[in-house]
Backbone as ProteinMPNN parsed JSONL, in Angstrom:
{"seq_chain_A": "MPRLTYKDFEASINQPFQIHFGADQLLTVTLTEFRLWGQPAPDEKPDAYQPFTIVFQSDITQYLPQATYRIANERIGEHDIFIVPLGPNKLGVQYEAVFS", "coords_chain_A": {"N_chain_A": [[148.149, 128.175, 83.193], [145.533, 128.091, 85.503], [144.107, 130.85, 87.323], [144.505, 131.117, 90.798], [141.969, 131.014, 93.272], [140.14, 132.191, 96.158], [138.44, 130.124, 96.753], [139.821, 127.821, 96.072], [141.616, 127.605, 98.177], [139.97, 127.713, 100.401], [138.77, 125.204, 100.577], [140.944, 123.791, 101.387], [141.665, 124.317, 103.97], [143.376, 123.877, 107.034], [144.914, 121.854, 105.984], [147.902, 120.115, 104.904], [150.709, 121.704, 103.308], [153.518, 121.839, 101.139], [156.475, 123.633, 101.104], [158.813, 124.328, 98.777], [162.249, 124.817, 98.887], [165.614, 126.004, 98.582], [168.022, 123.666, 97.225], [166.771, 121.055, 97.154], [164.992, 120.992, 99.296], [162.325, 120.724, 101.691], [159.686, 122.358, 103.403], [157.17, 121.656, 105.548], [154.014, 122.993, 105.998], [150.939, 124.228, 107.455], [147.836, 125.218, 106.171], [146.23, 127.7, 107.74], [144.391, 129.774, 107.755], [142.223, 131.868, 105.752], [141.409, 134.984, 104.29], [138.994, 137.061, 102.933], [139.087, 140.057, 101.014], [137.192, 142.623, 101.851], [133.857, 143.118, 100.528], [132.145, 141.823, 97.621], [131.21, 144.045, 94.948], [127.814, 145.183, 94.562], [126.885, 144.98, 91.903], [128.597, 143.211, 90.768], [129.644, 140.276, 89.039], [128.74, 136.96, 90.125], [130.847, 135.091, 89.959], [133.114, 136.602, 89.857], [136.548, 137.56, 90.295], [137.917, 137.745, 93.548], [139.986, 139.494, 95.749], [142.259, 138.089, 98.218], [143.749, 136.817, 101.272], [146.046, 134.431, 102.552], [147.171, 132.329, 105.254], [149.868, 130.489, 106.43], [151.033, 128.022, 108.741], [153.964, 126.984, 110.285], [155.428, 124.248, 112.089], [157.844, 124.396, 113.182], [160.755, 126.343, 114.012], [162.158, 127.138, 111.838], [163.088, 129.574, 109.55], [162.006, 131.112, 106.683], [163.011, 133.507, 104.308], [161.196, 136.325, 102.862], [159.976, 135.608, 99.67], [159.494, 134.149, 96.389], [158.193, 130.971, 96.254], [157.963, 127.509, 95.345], [154.998, 126.013, 95.98], [153.245, 123.272, 97.172], [150.348, 121.207, 97.189], [148.149, 118.527, 97.79], [145.509, 118.846, 96.841], [145.391, 121.307, 95.335], [147.607, 121.239, 93.733], [150.83, 122.237, 92.35], [152.232, 125.465, 92.717], [153.797, 128.599, 92.071], [154.313, 130.835, 94.564], [154.378, 133.952, 96.193], [155.547, 134.466, 99.364], [155.486, 135.851, 102.68], [157.188, 136.051, 105.711], [155.439, 136.209, 108.753], [156.328, 136.083, 111.228], [157.553, 134.584, 114.317], [155.566, 132.45, 116.446], [153.928, 130.82, 119.213], [153.784, 128.275, 118.154], [155.53, 127.978, 116.012], [156.509, 129.335, 112.99], [154.715, 131.806, 111.188], [153.478, 132.322, 107.868], [152.546, 134.477, 105.211], [150.509, 134.931, 102.316], [149.448, 137.009, 99.7], [146.823, 137.576, 97.499], [145.961, 139.576, 95.038]], "CA_chain_A": [[147.773, 127.772, 84.539], [144.411, 128.917, 85.95], [144.332, 131.734, 88.466], [144.017, 130.597, 92.067], [140.955, 131.832, 93.935], [139.976, 131.845, 97.565], [137.739, 128.839, 96.844], [140.837, 126.767, 96.05], [142.214, 127.499, 99.496], [138.907, 127.486, 101.387], [138.584, 123.757, 100.701], [142.188, 123.191, 101.872], [141.984, 124.83, 105.297], [143.923, 122.878, 107.952], [145.58, 120.812, 105.212], [149.344, 120.362, 104.754], [151.314, 122.206, 102.08], [154.969, 121.756, 101.166], [157.175, 124.761, 100.508], [160.098, 123.898, 98.218], [163.265, 125.868, 98.975], [166.96, 125.454, 98.431], [168.197, 122.711, 96.125], [165.683, 120.076, 97.175], [164.503, 120.956, 100.663], [160.892, 120.956, 101.868], [159.157, 122.768, 104.698], [155.741, 121.375, 105.596], [153.236, 123.991, 106.727], [149.505, 123.998, 107.439], [147.023, 126.391, 105.848], [145.421, 127.921, 108.942], [143.286, 130.721, 107.537], [142.155, 132.706, 104.56], [140.543, 136.148, 104.504], [138.595, 137.823, 101.748], [139.22, 141.507, 101.157], [135.937, 143.334, 101.654], [132.699, 142.45, 99.931], [132.003, 142.128, 96.194], [130.265, 145.115, 94.609], [126.487, 144.627, 94.294], [126.686, 144.712, 90.481], [129.657, 142.322, 90.312], [129.225, 138.913, 88.715], [129.0, 136.056, 91.251], [132.108, 134.374, 89.814], [134.206, 137.57, 89.692], [137.696, 137.337, 91.17], [137.937, 138.553, 94.753], [141.281, 139.407, 96.424], [142.245, 137.386, 99.491], [145.014, 136.553, 101.954], [146.108, 133.145, 103.238], [148.222, 132.235, 106.264], [150.399, 129.159, 106.695], [151.712, 127.862, 110.023], [154.942, 125.896, 110.394], [155.525, 123.788, 113.472], [159.244, 124.529, 113.59], [161.19, 127.744, 113.986], [162.919, 127.428, 110.615], [162.616, 130.844, 109.017], [162.27, 131.363, 105.268], [162.835, 134.925, 103.987], [160.169, 136.568, 101.855], [160.409, 135.253, 98.322], [158.57, 133.278, 95.67], [158.523, 129.57, 96.463], [157.057, 126.508, 94.789], [154.186, 125.497, 97.07], [152.489, 122.128, 96.669], [149.289, 120.634, 98.006], [147.492, 117.441, 97.071], [144.278, 119.299, 96.204], [145.546, 122.384, 94.348], [148.792, 121.028, 92.905], [152.017, 123.06, 92.615], [152.153, 126.839, 92.229], [154.796, 129.531, 92.581], [153.586, 131.815, 95.371], [155.209, 134.854, 96.992], [155.151, 134.445, 100.768], [156.187, 136.751, 103.594], [157.083, 135.563, 107.094], [154.802, 137.128, 109.702], [157.129, 136.004, 112.435], [157.344, 133.414, 115.157], [154.541, 132.413, 117.48], [154.196, 129.7, 120.123], [153.787, 127.017, 117.405], [156.599, 127.97, 115.009], [156.543, 130.578, 112.219], [153.599, 132.004, 110.268], [153.788, 132.912, 106.57], [151.354, 135.026, 104.569], [150.5, 135.18, 100.877], [148.366, 137.916, 99.314], [146.37, 137.438, 96.113], [145.18, 140.78, 94.763]], "C_chain_A": [[146.633, 128.673, 85.014], [144.766, 129.726, 87.199], [143.748, 131.101, 89.723], [143.005, 131.562, 92.665], [140.856, 131.409, 95.394], [139.27, 130.504, 97.722], [138.713, 127.669, 96.796], [141.407, 126.533, 97.445], [141.179, 127.227, 100.584], [138.715, 125.991, 101.634], [139.828, 123.065, 101.263], [142.589, 123.686, 103.255], [142.37, 123.661, 106.212], [144.576, 121.689, 107.248], [147.065, 121.138, 105.083], [149.714, 120.855, 103.357], [152.82, 122.035, 102.235], [155.539, 122.976, 100.455], [158.54, 124.238, 100.064], [161.075, 125.069, 98.308], [164.625, 125.216, 98.865], [166.998, 124.476, 97.265], [167.048, 121.714, 96.065], [165.165, 119.888, 98.597], [163.018, 121.283, 100.69], [160.608, 121.422, 103.285], [157.667, 122.499, 104.652], [155.07, 122.398, 106.501], [151.763, 123.605, 106.631], [148.809, 125.302, 107.077], [146.052, 126.606, 107.003], [144.281, 128.902, 108.748], [143.363, 131.355, 106.16], [141.165, 133.82, 104.861], [140.252, 136.812, 103.173], [138.783, 139.303, 102.043], [137.876, 142.148, 100.86], [134.848, 142.464, 101.062], [132.637, 142.772, 98.445], [130.997, 143.258, 95.99], [128.913, 144.495, 94.26], [126.261, 144.254, 92.821], [127.732, 143.758, 89.904], [129.102, 140.917, 90.051], [129.568, 137.985, 89.881], [130.341, 135.327, 91.153], [133.297, 135.308, 89.584], [135.316, 137.284, 90.7], [137.627, 138.269, 92.372], [139.292, 138.388, 95.449], [141.153, 138.744, 97.794], [143.663, 137.209, 100.013], [144.932, 135.162, 102.577], [147.277, 133.162, 104.216], [148.572, 130.76, 106.464], [151.08, 129.163, 108.05], [152.704, 126.713, 109.923], [154.974, 125.458, 111.856], [156.971, 123.765, 113.957], [159.652, 125.987, 113.446], [162.066, 128.068, 112.788], [162.275, 128.629, 109.928], [163.005, 130.966, 107.551], [162.081, 132.854, 104.996], [161.736, 135.108, 102.947], [160.734, 136.33, 100.473], [159.291, 134.45, 97.656], [159.081, 131.853, 95.805], [157.524, 128.698, 95.711], [156.331, 125.887, 95.975], [153.269, 124.425, 96.505], [151.485, 121.642, 97.71], [148.575, 119.595, 97.163], [146.275, 117.916, 96.285], [144.517, 120.323, 95.089], [146.777, 122.234, 93.463], [149.949, 121.919, 93.32], [151.863, 124.426, 91.959], [153.298, 127.642, 92.817], [154.054, 130.67, 93.266], [154.586, 132.636, 96.173], [154.686, 134.83, 98.421], [156.049, 135.37, 101.58], [156.081, 136.161, 104.997], [156.425, 136.626, 107.97], [155.554, 137.127, 111.019], [156.784, 134.786, 113.261], [156.135, 133.587, 116.079], [154.818, 131.181, 118.322], [154.265, 128.354, 119.411], [154.951, 126.879, 116.437], [156.659, 129.328, 114.327], [155.318, 130.624, 111.305], [154.098, 132.694, 109.006], [152.489, 133.358, 105.928], [151.576, 135.17, 103.069], [149.263, 136.01, 100.556], [148.078, 137.731, 97.84], [145.452, 138.618, 95.819], [144.714, 140.835, 93.324]], "O_chain_A": [[146.748, 129.896, 84.937], [145.607, 129.331, 88.006], [142.621, 130.605, 89.706], [143.166, 132.779, 92.575], [141.422, 130.395, 95.802], [139.476, 129.815, 98.721], [138.462, 126.633, 97.411], [141.65, 125.393, 97.84], [141.487, 126.577, 101.582], [138.521, 125.566, 102.773], [139.777, 121.878, 101.584], [143.731, 123.497, 103.671], [141.759, 122.593, 106.162], [144.766, 120.636, 107.856], [147.45, 122.305, 105.145], [149.102, 120.467, 102.361], [153.337, 122.081, 103.351], [155.132, 123.307, 99.342], [159.326, 123.763, 100.884], [160.772, 126.175, 97.861], [164.759, 124.005, 99.038], [166.102, 124.469, 96.421], [166.422, 121.554, 95.018], [164.931, 118.764, 99.042], [162.51, 122.014, 99.839], [161.213, 120.942, 104.245], [156.965, 123.053, 103.806], [155.509, 122.634, 107.626], [151.387, 122.756, 105.822], [149.144, 126.361, 107.606], [145.156, 125.792, 107.224], [143.304, 128.869, 109.496], [144.406, 131.375, 105.506], [140.198, 133.622, 105.597], [141.159, 137.087, 102.388], [138.653, 139.741, 103.186], [137.47, 142.203, 99.7], [134.916, 141.235, 101.097], [133.028, 143.864, 98.035], [130.051, 143.407, 96.763], [128.867, 143.392, 93.717], [125.522, 143.314, 92.529], [127.757, 143.519, 88.697], [128.211, 140.443, 90.756], [130.575, 138.195, 90.557], [130.916, 134.977, 92.184], [134.365, 134.861, 89.166], [135.058, 136.826, 91.813], [137.313, 139.45, 92.227], [139.709, 137.261, 95.714], [140.111, 138.814, 98.444], [144.64, 137.42, 99.296], [143.88, 134.759, 103.072], [148.244, 133.904, 104.039], [147.7, 129.91, 106.641], [151.64, 130.177, 108.468], [152.343, 125.605, 109.527], [154.59, 126.214, 112.748], [157.283, 123.191, 115.001], [158.945, 126.771, 112.813], [162.654, 129.147, 112.721], [161.058, 128.679, 109.755], [164.188, 130.929, 107.212], [161.073, 133.419, 105.419], [161.383, 134.167, 102.235], [161.827, 136.789, 100.143], [158.282, 134.12, 98.28], [160.24, 131.562, 95.512], [156.385, 129.101, 95.472], [156.956, 125.31, 96.865], [152.599, 124.633, 95.493], [151.732, 121.662, 98.915], [148.417, 119.77, 95.955], [146.033, 117.438, 95.177], [143.916, 120.224, 94.019], [146.97, 123.022, 92.536], [150.054, 122.315, 94.481], [151.428, 124.54, 90.813], [153.722, 127.387, 93.945], [153.268, 131.381, 92.639], [155.523, 132.093, 96.758], [153.52, 135.137, 98.664], [157.198, 135.633, 101.223], [154.984, 135.805, 105.428], [156.806, 137.796, 107.935], [155.433, 138.053, 111.821], [155.849, 134.048, 112.95], [155.745, 134.699, 116.436], [155.863, 130.552, 118.151], [154.751, 127.382, 119.989], [155.319, 125.76, 116.078], [156.838, 130.352, 114.987], [154.931, 129.613, 110.72], [155.004, 133.527, 109.047], [151.456, 132.705, 106.076], [152.675, 135.485, 102.613], [148.175, 135.751, 101.069], [148.997, 137.73, 97.02], [144.313, 138.663, 96.285], [144.042, 141.788, 92.929]]}, "name": "protein", "num_of_chains": 1, "seq": "MPRLTYKDFEASINQPFQIHFGADQLLTVTLTEFRLWGQPAPDEKPDAYQPFTIVFQSDITQYLPQATYRIANERIGEHDIFIVPLGPNKLGVQYEAVFS"}
C-alpha cells in the first residue's frame, strides 16, 4: 500500500470520510483541515515526503477513543489510521491524525 501524503488529503478537504469502529458501525466525519510541518529543506527533492497533520470533524457528540481505525473515503480508499480525539466543539467532536 503506498504511503499517504498531504496531497492525498489536500484534494479531499471538506469531503466525507467514514470511520469504521465496533463490529460494523460507521461514524461519518468531514476532513476540515490539514497542516504541513514546517518547510522542506532547500536541498530536498520536490517529491520528498513531508510530515503533516489532518483534522476531522464529526457532527455528533459520539466520542471515539484514540486508536487505529479503518478510515474510508471515495478518493483515497480505505486505510488504517491512528486518530486522537481533540475534544468536543460546537459542531460535535474533532479528531486528529499525525503523519510523521
